[in-house]
mmCIF file of C-alpha atoms and ligand atoms in Angstrom:
data_model
loop_
_atom_site.group_PDB
_atom_site.id
_atom_site.type_symbol
_atom_site.label_atom_id
_atom_site.label_comp_id
_atom_site.label_asym_id
_atom_site.label_seq_id
_atom_site.Cartn_x
_atom_site.Cartn_y
_atom_site.Cartn_z
ATOM 1 C CA MET A 279 105.748 123.844 88.246
ATOM 2 C CA THR A 280 104.098 126.683 90.143
ATOM 3 C CA LEU A 281 103.488 129.917 88.283
ATOM 4 C CA ASP A 282 104.666 133.109 89.923
ATOM 5 C CA ALA A 283 102.429 136.101 90.523
ATOM 6 C CA GLY A 284 102.579 138.285 87.432
ATOM 7 C CA SER A 285 102.356 135.261 85.095
ATOM 8 C CA THR A 286 99.598 135.310 82.472
ATOM 9 C CA ILE A 287 96.647 132.937 82.469
ATOM 10 C CA GLY A 288 94.911 132.620 79.102
ATOM 11 C CA ILE A 289 91.239 131.691 78.819
ATOM 12 C CA LEU A 290 89.596 130.378 75.678
ATOM 13 C CA GLY A 291 86.039 131.691 75.763
ATOM 14 C CA GLY A 292 85.007 135.052 77.200
ATOM 15 C CA GLY A 293 81.675 134.488 78.924
ATOM 16 C CA GLN A 294 80.735 135.006 82.554
ATOM 17 C CA LEU A 295 82.711 131.958 83.664
ATOM 18 C CA ALA A 296 85.870 133.518 82.208
ATOM 19 C CA GLN A 297 84.967 136.805 83.890
ATOM 20 C CA PHE A 298 84.816 135.172 87.331
ATOM 21 C CA LEU A 299 88.014 133.213 86.641
ATOM 22 C CA ILE A 300 89.773 136.481 85.837
ATOM 23 C CA LEU A 301 88.595 138.155 89.037
ATOM 24 C CA ALA A 302 89.940 135.185 91.015
ATOM 25 C CA ALA A 303 93.206 135.182 89.047
ATOM 26 C CA THR A 304 93.647 138.909 89.647
ATOM 27 C CA LYS A 305 93.089 138.390 93.387
ATOM 28 C CA LEU A 306 96.037 135.983 93.352
ATOM 29 C CA GLY A 307 98.290 138.402 91.457
ATOM 30 C CA PHE A 308 98.062 136.930 87.951
ATOM 31 C CA LYS A 309 97.566 138.680 84.637
ATOM 32 C CA THR A 310 95.000 137.346 82.200
ATOM 33 C CA ALA A 311 94.292 137.111 78.484
ATOM 34 C CA VAL A 312 90.967 136.163 76.925
ATOM 35 C CA PHE A 313 90.311 134.744 73.459
ATOM 36 C CA ASP A 314 86.769 135.003 72.073
ATOM 37 C CA PRO A 315 85.281 135.775 68.650
ATOM 38 C CA ASN A 316 82.594 138.052 70.119
ATOM 39 C CA GLN A 317 83.774 141.617 70.763
ATOM 40 C CA ASN A 318 81.095 142.080 73.447
ATOM 41 C CA SER A 319 82.294 139.135 75.541
ATOM 42 C CA PRO A 320 81.684 139.782 79.266
ATOM 43 C CA ALA A 321 85.252 138.787 80.175
ATOM 44 C CA PHE A 322 86.874 141.372 77.888
ATOM 45 C CA LYS A 323 85.993 144.153 80.318
ATOM 46 C CA VAL A 324 88.123 142.676 83.105
ATOM 47 C CA SER A 325 91.044 140.899 81.394
ATOM 48 C CA SER A 326 94.550 142.327 81.003
ATOM 49 C CA LYS A 327 94.685 141.467 77.280
ATOM 50 C CA ASN A 328 92.007 140.621 74.722
ATOM 51 C CA PHE A 329 92.199 138.507 71.585
ATOM 52 C CA CYS A 330 89.021 138.977 69.573
ATOM 53 C CA SER A 331 89.223 136.459 66.773
ATOM 54 C CA SER A 332 87.758 133.232 65.438
ATOM 55 C CA PHE A 333 88.698 129.882 67.000
ATOM 56 C CA SER A 334 89.979 128.886 63.556
ATOM 57 C CA ASN A 335 92.426 131.793 63.222
ATOM 58 C CA LYS A 336 95.771 130.026 63.544
ATOM 59 C CA SER A 337 97.988 133.075 63.830
ATOM 60 C CA ALA A 338 95.776 134.725 66.463
ATOM 61 C CA LEU A 339 95.728 131.476 68.485
ATOM 62 C CA LYS A 340 99.503 131.201 68.153
ATOM 63 C CA ASP A 341 99.956 134.802 69.399
ATOM 64 C CA PHE A 342 97.577 134.068 72.250
ATOM 65 C CA GLY A 343 99.486 130.902 73.241
ATOM 66 C CA ASN A 344 102.794 132.756 73.027
ATOM 67 C CA SER A 345 101.620 135.478 75.373
ATOM 68 C CA CYS A 346 100.366 133.102 78.125
ATOM 69 C CA ASP A 347 102.046 130.931 80.754
ATOM 70 C CA VAL A 348 99.093 128.540 80.991
ATOM 71 C CA VAL A 349 95.875 128.373 78.988
ATOM 72 C CA THR A 350 92.500 127.110 80.189
ATOM 73 C CA TYR A 351 88.964 127.149 78.770
ATOM 74 C CA GLU A 352 85.558 128.122 80.081
ATOM 75 C CA PHE A 353 83.325 126.252 77.634
ATOM 76 C CA GLU A 354 83.342 122.591 76.604
ATOM 77 C CA ASN A 355 82.508 123.358 73.001
ATOM 78 C CA ILE A 356 85.803 125.116 72.251
ATOM 79 C CA PRO A 357 86.959 123.290 69.093
ATOM 80 C CA LEU A 358 89.685 120.714 69.763
ATOM 81 C CA SER A 359 91.451 122.120 66.704
ATOM 82 C CA ALA A 360 91.895 125.429 68.593
ATOM 83 C CA ILE A 361 93.446 123.601 71.555
ATOM 84 C CA ASP A 362 95.791 121.806 69.177
ATOM 85 C CA ILE A 363 96.984 125.081 67.691
ATOM 86 C CA VAL A 364 97.683 126.583 71.124
ATOM 87 C CA ARG A 365 99.318 123.522 72.701
ATOM 88 C CA PRO A 366 102.767 123.768 71.055
ATOM 89 C CA TYR A 367 103.096 127.314 72.448
ATOM 90 C CA CYS A 368 101.600 126.989 75.903
ATOM 91 C CA GLU A 369 100.414 124.283 78.281
ATOM 92 C CA VAL A 370 96.613 123.842 78.176
ATOM 93 C CA LEU A 371 94.873 122.703 81.384
ATOM 94 C CA PRO A 372 92.634 120.752 81.895
ATOM 95 C CA LYS A 373 94.288 118.513 79.332
ATOM 96 C CA ARG A 374 92.849 117.810 75.905
ATOM 97 C CA ASN A 375 91.453 114.353 76.811
ATOM 98 C CA ALA A 376 88.928 115.861 79.251
ATOM 99 C CA LEU A 377 87.630 118.245 76.610
ATOM 100 C CA GLU A 378 87.508 115.557 73.948
ATOM 101 C CA ILE A 379 85.429 113.252 76.138
ATOM 102 C CA GLY A 380 83.345 116.040 77.674
ATOM 103 C CA GLN A 381 82.211 117.354 74.299
ATOM 104 C CA ASN A 382 80.924 114.044 73.042
ATOM 105 C CA ARG A 383 78.006 112.395 74.849
ATOM 106 C CA ILE A 384 78.880 108.869 73.668
ATOM 107 C CA LEU A 385 82.535 109.085 74.694
ATOM 108 C CA GLU A 386 81.420 110.631 77.995
ATOM 109 C CA LYS A 387 78.898 107.938 78.871
ATOM 110 C CA SER A 388 81.156 105.065 77.870
ATOM 111 C CA PHE A 389 83.961 106.654 79.909
ATOM 112 C CA ALA A 390 81.686 106.697 82.989
ATOM 113 C CA GLU A 391 80.545 103.120 82.373
ATOM 114 C CA LYS A 392 84.151 101.916 82.275
ATOM 115 C CA LEU A 393 84.582 103.426 85.737
ATOM 116 C CA ASP A 394 81.471 101.546 86.952
ATOM 117 C CA ILE A 395 79.517 104.770 87.221
ATOM 118 C CA LYS A 396 75.919 104.165 86.197
ATOM 119 C CA THR A 397 74.509 106.143 83.241
ATOM 120 C CA ALA A 398 71.022 106.304 81.730
ATOM 121 C CA GLU A 399 70.429 103.629 79.067
ATOM 122 C CA TYR A 400 71.203 105.190 75.712
ATOM 123 C CA SER A 401 71.699 104.397 72.078
ATOM 124 C CA LYS A 402 72.945 106.155 68.979
ATOM 125 C CA VAL A 403 69.975 106.848 66.683
ATOM 126 C CA SER A 404 69.840 107.987 63.097
ATOM 127 C CA ASN A 405 66.230 107.357 62.042
ATOM 128 C CA LYS A 406 62.699 106.757 63.241
ATOM 129 C CA LYS A 407 63.123 102.977 63.279
ATOM 130 C CA ASP A 408 66.163 103.145 65.616
ATOM 131 C CA LEU A 409 64.226 105.468 67.858
ATOM 132 C CA MET A 410 61.088 103.304 67.984
ATOM 133 C CA ASN A 411 63.187 100.212 68.751
ATOM 134 C CA PHE A 412 64.938 101.960 71.632
ATOM 135 C CA LEU A 413 61.734 103.325 73.172
ATOM 136 C CA LYS A 414 60.169 99.866 72.955
ATOM 137 C CA GLU A 415 63.201 98.273 74.567
ATOM 138 C CA VAL A 416 63.258 100.656 77.544
ATOM 139 C CA SER A 417 59.435 101.054 77.653
ATOM 140 C CA SER A 418 59.735 104.681 78.599
ATOM 141 C CA LYS A 419 59.886 108.180 77.233
ATOM 142 C CA GLY A 420 63.243 109.221 75.862
ATOM 143 C CA ILE A 421 65.324 112.331 75.355
ATOM 144 C CA ILE A 422 67.106 112.888 72.077
ATOM 145 C CA LYS A 423 70.359 114.806 72.388
ATOM 146 C CA THR A 424 72.862 115.865 69.767
ATOM 147 C CA ILE A 425 76.096 113.978 70.435
ATOM 148 C CA THR A 426 78.158 117.165 70.284
ATOM 149 C CA SER A 427 77.627 120.927 70.714
ATOM 150 C CA GLY A 428 74.838 120.705 73.318
ATOM 151 C CA TYR A 429 74.582 123.001 76.326
ATOM 152 C CA ASP A 430 71.759 124.572 78.351
ATOM 153 C CA GLY A 431 69.320 121.992 76.934
ATOM 154 C CA LYS A 432 70.064 123.020 73.345
ATOM 155 C CA GLY A 433 69.704 120.201 70.808
ATOM 156 C CA GLN A 434 67.401 118.172 73.069
ATOM 157 C CA PHE A 435 63.907 116.797 72.445
ATOM 158 C CA LEU A 436 61.601 114.757 74.600
ATOM 159 C CA VAL A 437 60.231 111.792 72.630
ATOM 160 C CA GLU A 438 57.426 109.288 73.050
ATOM 161 C CA PRO A 439 56.447 106.652 70.468
ATOM 162 C CA HIS A 440 53.245 108.502 69.495
ATOM 163 C CA LEU A 441 54.982 111.901 69.439
ATOM 164 C CA ILE A 442 57.643 111.442 66.790
ATOM 165 C CA ASN A 443 57.026 114.318 64.444
ATOM 166 C CA GLU A 444 58.718 115.784 61.371
ATOM 167 C CA THR A 445 60.912 118.112 63.467
ATOM 168 C CA ILE A 446 62.400 115.176 65.331
ATOM 169 C CA ILE A 447 62.976 113.173 62.162
ATOM 170 C CA LYS A 448 64.748 116.166 60.618
ATOM 171 C CA VAL A 449 66.950 116.551 63.716
ATOM 172 C CA LEU A 450 67.940 112.883 63.376
ATOM 173 C CA GLN A 451 68.684 113.344 59.671
ATOM 174 C CA HIS A 452 70.854 116.399 60.111
ATOM 175 C CA ASN A 453 72.710 115.679 63.367
ATOM 176 C CA GLU A 454 74.450 112.776 65.042
ATOM 177 C CA CYS A 455 72.186 111.979 67.994
ATOM 178 C CA ILE A 456 71.695 109.685 70.909
ATOM 179 C CA VAL A 457 68.473 108.863 72.689
ATOM 180 C CA GLU A 458 68.488 108.381 76.435
ATOM 181 C CA LYS A 459 65.936 106.768 78.687
ATOM 182 C CA PHE A 460 63.963 109.492 80.483
ATOM 183 C CA GLN A 461 64.890 109.481 84.184
ATOM 184 C CA GLU A 462 62.113 109.948 86.715
ATOM 185 C CA PHE A 463 64.450 111.511 89.250
ATOM 186 C CA HIS A 464 63.736 112.677 92.830
ATOM 187 C CA SER A 465 66.236 115.444 92.284
ATOM 188 C CA GLU A 466 69.187 116.528 90.196
ATOM 189 C CA VAL A 467 72.472 117.001 91.970
ATOM 190 C CA SER A 468 75.940 118.087 91.035
ATOM 191 C CA ILE A 469 79.304 118.021 92.637
ATOM 192 C CA ILE A 470 82.100 120.492 92.006
ATOM 193 C CA ALA A 471 85.520 118.906 92.352
ATOM 194 C CA ALA A 472 89.072 120.064 91.744
ATOM 195 C CA ARG A 473 92.332 118.216 91.253
ATOM 196 C CA GLY A 474 95.674 119.927 91.655
ATOM 197 C CA LYS A 475 99.031 119.301 90.010
ATOM 198 C CA SER A 476 100.114 117.127 92.941
ATOM 199 C CA GLY A 477 97.116 114.846 92.321
ATOM 200 C CA SER A 478 95.263 115.990 95.426
ATOM 201 C CA ILE A 479 91.483 116.231 95.063
ATOM 202 C CA ILE A 480 88.975 118.411 96.878
ATOM 203 C CA THR A 481 85.200 118.554 96.518
ATOM 204 C CA TYR A 482 82.549 121.057 97.511
ATOM 205 C CA GLU A 483 79.352 119.948 99.139
ATOM 206 C CA PRO A 484 76.926 118.712 96.447
ATOM 207 C CA GLY A 485 74.129 121.053 95.371
ATOM 208 C CA ALA A 486 70.523 120.281 94.422
ATOM 209 C CA ASN A 487 69.715 121.668 90.991
ATOM 210 C CA VAL A 488 66.390 122.621 89.436
ATOM 211 C CA HIS A 489 66.389 122.996 85.650
ATOM 212 C CA LYS A 490 63.704 124.718 83.603
ATOM 213 C CA ASN A 491 63.587 123.940 79.872
ATOM 214 C CA GLY A 492 66.965 122.240 80.181
ATOM 215 C CA ILE A 493 68.605 125.350 81.716
ATOM 216 C CA LEU A 494 69.778 125.508 85.311
ATOM 217 C CA SER A 495 67.374 127.637 87.324
ATOM 218 C CA THR A 496 68.468 127.197 90.946
ATOM 219 C CA THR A 497 71.120 125.405 92.994
ATOM 220 C CA THR A 498 70.518 124.901 96.707
ATOM 221 C CA VAL A 499 72.964 123.997 99.456
ATOM 222 C CA PRO A 500 72.724 122.205 101.777
ATOM 223 C CA THR A 501 70.767 119.335 100.235
ATOM 224 C CA ASN A 502 68.840 116.648 102.049
ATOM 225 C CA LEU A 503 70.885 113.913 100.369
ATOM 226 C CA LYS A 504 71.683 110.854 102.452
ATOM 227 C CA LYS A 505 75.225 110.564 103.731
ATOM 228 C CA ASN A 506 75.849 107.480 101.564
ATOM 229 C CA THR A 507 74.754 109.351 98.454
ATOM 230 C CA LYS A 508 77.127 112.181 99.281
ATOM 231 C CA ILE A 509 79.963 109.708 99.717
ATOM 232 C CA GLU A 510 79.078 108.068 96.411
ATOM 233 C CA LEU A 511 79.250 111.464 94.686
ATOM 234 C CA VAL A 512 82.681 112.180 96.114
ATOM 235 C CA LEU A 513 83.979 108.743 95.116
ATOM 236 C CA ALA A 514 82.619 109.078 91.578
ATOM 237 C CA ALA A 515 84.221 112.513 91.246
ATOM 238 C CA GLY A 516 87.529 111.109 92.492
ATOM 239 C CA LYS A 517 87.444 108.265 89.973
ATOM 240 C CA ILE A 518 86.673 110.608 87.073
ATOM 241 C CA LEU A 519 89.329 113.188 87.912
ATOM 242 C CA ASN A 520 92.007 110.604 88.584
ATOM 243 C CA LYS A 521 91.303 108.622 85.444
ATOM 244 C CA LEU A 522 91.617 111.780 83.327
ATOM 245 C CA ASP A 523 94.726 112.908 85.222
ATOM 246 C CA TYR A 524 92.655 116.062 85.451
ATOM 247 C CA ILE A 525 93.968 119.434 86.571
ATOM 248 C CA GLY A 526 91.392 122.101 87.371
ATOM 249 C CA VAL A 527 87.767 122.297 88.472
ATOM 250 C CA MET A 528 85.053 120.082 87.068
ATOM 251 C CA GLY A 529 81.257 120.107 87.517
ATOM 252 C CA ILE A 530 79.594 116.678 87.441
ATOM 253 C CA GLU A 531 75.819 116.271 87.138
ATOM 254 C CA PHE A 532 73.749 113.317 88.338
ATOM 255 C CA PHE A 533 70.123 112.280 88.564
ATOM 256 C CA ASN A 534 69.134 111.063 92.009
ATOM 257 C CA THR A 535 66.650 108.278 91.293
ATOM 258 C CA GLU A 536 64.923 105.348 92.959
ATOM 259 C CA ASN A 537 67.712 103.203 91.503
ATOM 260 C CA GLY A 538 70.420 105.384 92.973
ATOM 261 C CA LEU A 539 72.652 107.955 91.336
ATOM 262 C CA ILE A 540 72.725 108.081 87.555
ATOM 263 C CA PHE A 541 75.590 110.007 85.946
ATOM 264 C CA ASN A 542 74.371 112.625 83.471
ATOM 265 C CA GLU A 543 77.428 114.554 82.303
ATOM 266 C CA PHE A 544 80.600 116.276 83.347
ATOM 267 C CA SER A 545 81.817 119.714 82.328
ATOM 268 C CA PRO A 546 85.613 120.051 82.202
ATOM 269 C CA ARG A 547 85.452 123.575 83.616
ATOM 270 C CA VAL A 548 83.947 125.673 86.358
ATOM 271 C CA HIS A 549 80.192 125.146 86.455
ATOM 272 C CA ASN A 550 77.047 127.223 86.907
ATOM 273 C CA SER A 551 75.937 124.941 89.745
ATOM 274 C CA GLY A 552 79.089 126.008 91.614
ATOM 275 C CA HIS A 553 78.281 129.733 91.582
ATOM 276 C CA TRP A 554 76.998 129.452 95.146
ATOM 277 C CA THR A 555 80.621 129.014 96.260
ATOM 278 C CA LEU A 556 81.206 132.729 95.496
ATOM 279 C CA ASP A 557 79.220 133.576 98.637
ATOM 280 C CA GLY A 558 78.986 130.250 100.471
ATOM 281 C CA CYS A 559 82.676 129.481 100.862
ATOM 282 C CA MET A 560 85.868 131.321 101.616
ATOM 283 C CA ILE A 561 87.439 130.069 98.384
ATOM 284 C CA SER A 562 85.188 129.899 95.338
ATOM 285 C CA GLN A 563 85.283 127.317 92.551
ATOM 286 C CA PHE A 564 86.900 130.003 90.365
ATOM 287 C CA GLU A 565 89.815 130.583 92.713
ATOM 288 C CA GLN A 566 90.167 126.831 93.139
ATOM 289 C CA HIS A 567 90.504 126.421 89.361
ATOM 290 C CA ILE A 568 93.132 129.157 89.162
ATOM 291 C CA ARG A 569 95.032 127.563 92.044
ATOM 292 C CA ALA A 570 94.913 124.148 90.349
ATOM 293 C CA ILE A 571 96.156 125.233 86.916
ATOM 294 C CA THR A 572 98.911 127.468 88.302
ATOM 295 C CA GLY A 573 100.228 124.741 90.606
ATOM 296 C CA LEU A 574 99.237 126.517 93.818
ATOM 297 C CA PRO A 575 97.897 124.437 96.689
ATOM 298 C CA LEU A 576 94.127 123.856 96.599
ATOM 299 C CA GLY A 577 92.153 125.620 99.301
ATOM 300 C CA GLU A 578 89.391 125.137 101.812
ATOM 301 C CA THR A 579 85.980 124.027 100.440
ATOM 302 C CA GLU A 580 83.930 124.175 103.614
ATOM 303 C CA ARG A 581 80.568 125.931 103.299
ATOM 304 C CA HIS A 582 80.008 128.743 105.804
ATOM 305 C CA SER A 583 76.478 129.734 104.707
ATOM 306 C CA ASN A 584 73.319 128.193 103.325
ATOM 307 C CA VAL A 585 72.790 129.436 99.778
ATOM 308 C CA VAL A 586 70.173 129.363 97.049
ATOM 309 C CA MET A 587 71.728 130.388 93.732
ATOM 310 C CA LYS A 588 69.115 131.704 91.333
ATOM 311 C CA ASN A 589 69.936 132.308 87.669
ATOM 312 C CA ILE A 590 68.526 135.376 85.932
ATOM 313 C CA ILE A 591 67.614 134.130 82.467
ATOM 314 C CA GLY A 592 66.241 136.096 79.505
ATOM 315 C CA GLU A 593 65.657 139.293 81.490
ATOM 316 C CA ARG A 594 67.684 142.200 82.834
ATOM 317 C CA VAL A 595 69.171 141.887 86.288
ATOM 318 C CA SER A 596 67.605 144.292 88.732
ATOM 319 C CA VAL A 597 69.506 145.280 91.812
ATOM 320 C CA ASN A 598 67.378 145.192 94.956
ATOM 321 C CA THR A 599 68.003 146.124 98.557
ATOM 322 C CA ASN A 600 67.553 142.693 100.094
ATOM 323 C CA ASN A 601 70.305 142.333 102.670
ATOM 324 C CA ASN A 602 70.762 138.658 101.916
ATOM 325 C CA HIS A 603 70.988 138.954 98.115
ATOM 326 C CA SER A 604 74.422 138.936 96.517
ATOM 327 C CA ILE A 605 73.717 140.069 92.962
ATOM 328 C CA TYR A 606 75.796 139.415 89.847
ATOM 329 C CA ASP A 607 75.089 141.100 86.507
ATOM 330 C CA TYR A 608 77.193 139.677 83.662
ATOM 331 C CA GLY A 609 76.873 142.969 81.780
ATOM 332 C CA LYS A 610 75.640 141.366 78.550
ATOM 333 C CA LEU A 611 74.399 143.975 76.097
ATOM 334 C CA GLU A 612 71.584 142.004 74.549
ATOM 335 C CA VAL A 613 68.802 140.182 76.400
ATOM 336 C CA ARG A 614 67.843 136.992 74.579
ATOM 337 C CA HIS A 615 65.372 134.238 75.366
ATOM 338 C CA GLY A 616 67.143 131.575 77.444
ATOM 339 C CA ARG A 617 70.289 133.709 77.856
ATOM 340 C CA LYS A 618 71.946 133.766 81.273
ATOM 341 C CA MET A 619 72.148 137.459 82.224
ATOM 342 C CA GLY A 620 73.240 137.147 85.847
ATOM 343 C CA HIS A 621 72.578 135.304 89.080
ATOM 344 C CA ILE A 622 71.722 135.996 92.697
ATOM 345 C CA ASN A 623 73.140 134.127 95.647
ATOM 346 C CA ILE A 624 70.495 134.261 98.341
ATOM 347 C CA ILE A 625 72.003 133.628 101.746
ATOM 348 C CA LYS A 626 69.740 131.682 104.094
ATOM 349 C CA LYS A 627 70.580 131.759 107.751
HETATM 350 P P1 ADP B 837 73.201 120.122 78.702
HETATM 351 O O1 ADP B 837 74.524 119.690 78.145
HETATM 352 O O2 ADP B 837 72.416 120.962 77.773
HETATM 353 O O3 ADP B 837 73.317 120.676 80.108
HETATM 354 P P2 ADP B 837 71.967 117.792 79.952
HETATM 355 O O4 ADP B 837 72.176 116.415 79.462
HETATM 356 O O5 ADP B 837 72.578 118.157 81.247
HETATM 357 O O6 ADP B 837 72.392 118.767 78.771
HETATM 358 O O7 ADP B 837 70.392 118.066 80.028
HETATM 359 C C1 ADP B 837 69.827 119.269 80.512
HETATM 360 C C2 ADP B 837 68.707 118.944 81.472
HETATM 361 O O8 ADP B 837 67.669 118.205 80.806
HETATM 362 C C3 ADP B 837 69.107 118.045 82.623
HETATM 363 O O9 ADP B 837 69.724 118.777 83.647
HETATM 364 C C4 ADP B 837 67.756 117.483 83.023
HETATM 365 O O10 ADP B 837 66.977 118.423 83.734
HETATM 366 C C5 ADP B 837 67.100 117.243 81.685
HETATM 367 N N1 ADP B 837 67.467 115.868 81.221
HETATM 368 C C6 ADP B 837 68.516 115.544 80.445
HETATM 369 N N2 ADP B 837 68.577 114.214 80.242
HETATM 370 C C7 ADP B 837 67.559 113.675 80.924
HETATM 371 C C8 ADP B 837 67.092 112.335 81.110
HETATM 372 N N3 ADP B 837 67.692 111.291 80.540
HETATM 373 N N4 ADP B 837 65.973 112.154 81.889
HETATM 374 C C9 ADP B 837 65.343 113.211 82.462
HETATM 375 N N5 ADP B 837 65.735 114.487 82.316
HETATM 376 C C10 ADP B 837 66.822 114.739 81.561
HETATM 377 MG MG1 MG B 838 73.797 119.662 81.880
#
């Protein structure tokens, strides 16, 4: 079913991703509603209707579901219980399975493996002995990650056999964790893909990502990836979206290594590494997501400009007069260490 202009799109989560989704939805004639516990959520200033309540408030979630024609989410750590409360009242897209797998690193990696998409070697670990055994087996450094609730490098620790300290042991005691083999990558890349209600899939050109302290710092397009690698990325994206019967935009991250592409993770939502599409393409990832979940046809993904997307993290955004800088300030009240405050798309001729 295609939603008519004037229908209401609900978004669980009110951060900058929701804000951009709303601007795209408004452009296409839709109304929007945002649900977020934080009254200062960036998306509240642009949505048609706001629901400021906890993700465990059943009656607020029910009211939210009742007032929307489709509901989506902008964050993979939205509790599944919240989705389950909304679902009887309104269709939620992308479907629950994508969120369930995307919020759990073990489910996510085993899902990729079943599709013959290579992942880093990993193991569930709950104590120092498990960790030592794994590091010995892979003879490499490792990265500990909490199985759930991680984003922007949160809940991650680099480990080496001689560097297993009290902090790490405590993390293992108090959280369910995996350890992954450390990847000596040439580069990190991601691909933004969308699948519509008809099952058609489109992808944007992959971007090269630089992370600092686990947080995305820059995305650059075009990349110098080999043609075969680009094809491999598109095929992997196609397999993932089809298998999930996915509807919407997804960001998928890979390590580009000597041994080829290694899948890192997918995000069942629009993705920071796709922000370049706001200025590099006629139709951004945000509009593409709105088109997908409302049943509209997906649009053009061709890149018309070379772009470096630079995140502004932990500092105020300052507006400059560079002709080739397209500046975005998320309007967050409080500057915090590691907090994404805005980004700049720098257009390179
Ligand atoms: P998040 O969910 O926080 O984005 P990721 O798994 O994407 O977590 O990790 C964040 C970043 O940490 C990655 O983009 C990469 O730079 C680095 N990283 C994560 N896992 C590995 C690994 N196995 N080897 C090398 N670097 C890694
Ligand atoms: Mg990541």
